[in-house]
């Protein structure tokens, strides 16, 4: 059978390379215009060229978002932007607006097009419509249950590939079609500049009683009535593969490289484990536990088993759960000295218990019994971001491996 694609977010060139090194089959990223993540680093043309070359050298793919919903003013800039895109060796464009779709198909008829989740694809008729227009893939809305997904797959009969989100942040609004941010602070979510107003704390106030705040829930400090939990379908991998999805997508272009490495590494190993022995597959608890070590909100299965109701929200707080700190990146391994050369991201102390995240492997812990600076002098701590240090490590690890440290209670 065709192996399902693992698709990872790439909010920057470093995140693109990290996702690919840790096992993504493809990544999706945004250029400087017409994407929906204005807060991400996004890519210059030069960075896109480098990222695409890096991916293609490893037989991986790069998809670029062109999924903004443009007004006339933005639309006028589209022809020039398409001219820039033509020069790139992209594998697909992700589009939501019919006008943008038509322009791309006219100017780049050979370009593969994926229809964004922003287009609210929740039924088989919509999927067939886009297939008739020439779309090669539909990114299904998060608001679909497994039974609905099965029906769409059955009705489309392989005419179009289907992609589905399996991990990451959930949006309170239908497939991201939200006006809250625009209303409150003038930042348009449909142009990539969402302020995440749904994560704020709210009170109820009656018009004629200003200053008298009423809790919406039984909590006199207010309530996070629109704060969605994070999606986690790692345990559903066997069914997600068996029902015929083409791509399993991870959300998080604005997340850290620690997030990208951990989530991609976990899903990569679970997917590969399933293909090796489908009949006896059982999700490894150690791998599932990895997804609790990244910064995340409480997890939910989203709409996969039907409408989630109250359990899909977290009413007490919008804060992230963070039990580990991202400490550094391995830049090289010195076999002769059995040391890892590490680029520091957070202050490392001599004696720290450091957990190594290595592509395709389970994590392991090493005691930093000594630290050496670039001159080879022993130091008690490495406080400076981007500082290069040496840490004793008996196990050889590839460049790009990451380090983290458990937070103290």
GROMACS .gro file of N, CA, C and O in nm, residues 36 52 78 147 181 237 361:
model
   28
   36UNK      N    1  -0.100   3.268   0.587
   36UNK     CA    2  -0.186   3.298   0.702
   36UNK      C    3  -0.113   3.288   0.835
   36UNK      O    4  -0.172   3.253   0.936
   52UNK      N    5   1.409   2.440  -0.025
   52UNK     CA    6   1.364   2.345  -0.127
   52UNK      C    7   1.479   2.254  -0.168
   52UNK      O    8   1.463   2.132  -0.182
   78UNK      N    9  -0.095   4.011  -0.666
   78UNK     CA   10  -0.077   3.868  -0.689
   78UNK      C   11   0.003   3.833  -0.815
   78UNK      O   12   0.090   3.745  -0.809
  147UNK      N   13  -1.635   0.917   1.076
  147UNK     CA   14  -1.739   0.865   0.987
  147UNK      C   15  -1.759   0.956   0.867
  147UNK      O   16  -1.779   0.909   0.755
  181UNK      N   17  -1.048   3.869   1.630
  181UNK     CA   18  -0.925   3.947   1.634
  181UNK      C   19  -0.943   4.079   1.558
  181UNK      O   20  -0.899   4.185   1.605
  237UNK      N   21  -0.347   0.650   1.481
  237UNK     CA   22  -0.272   0.634   1.357
  237UNK      C   23  -0.316   0.513   1.274
  237UNK      O   24  -0.335   0.525   1.152
  361UNK      N   25   1.496   0.783   1.694
  361UNK     CA   26   1.529   0.708   1.815
  361UNK      C   27   1.445   0.758   1.933
  361UNK      O   28   1.393   0.869   1.932
   0.00000   0.00000   0.00000
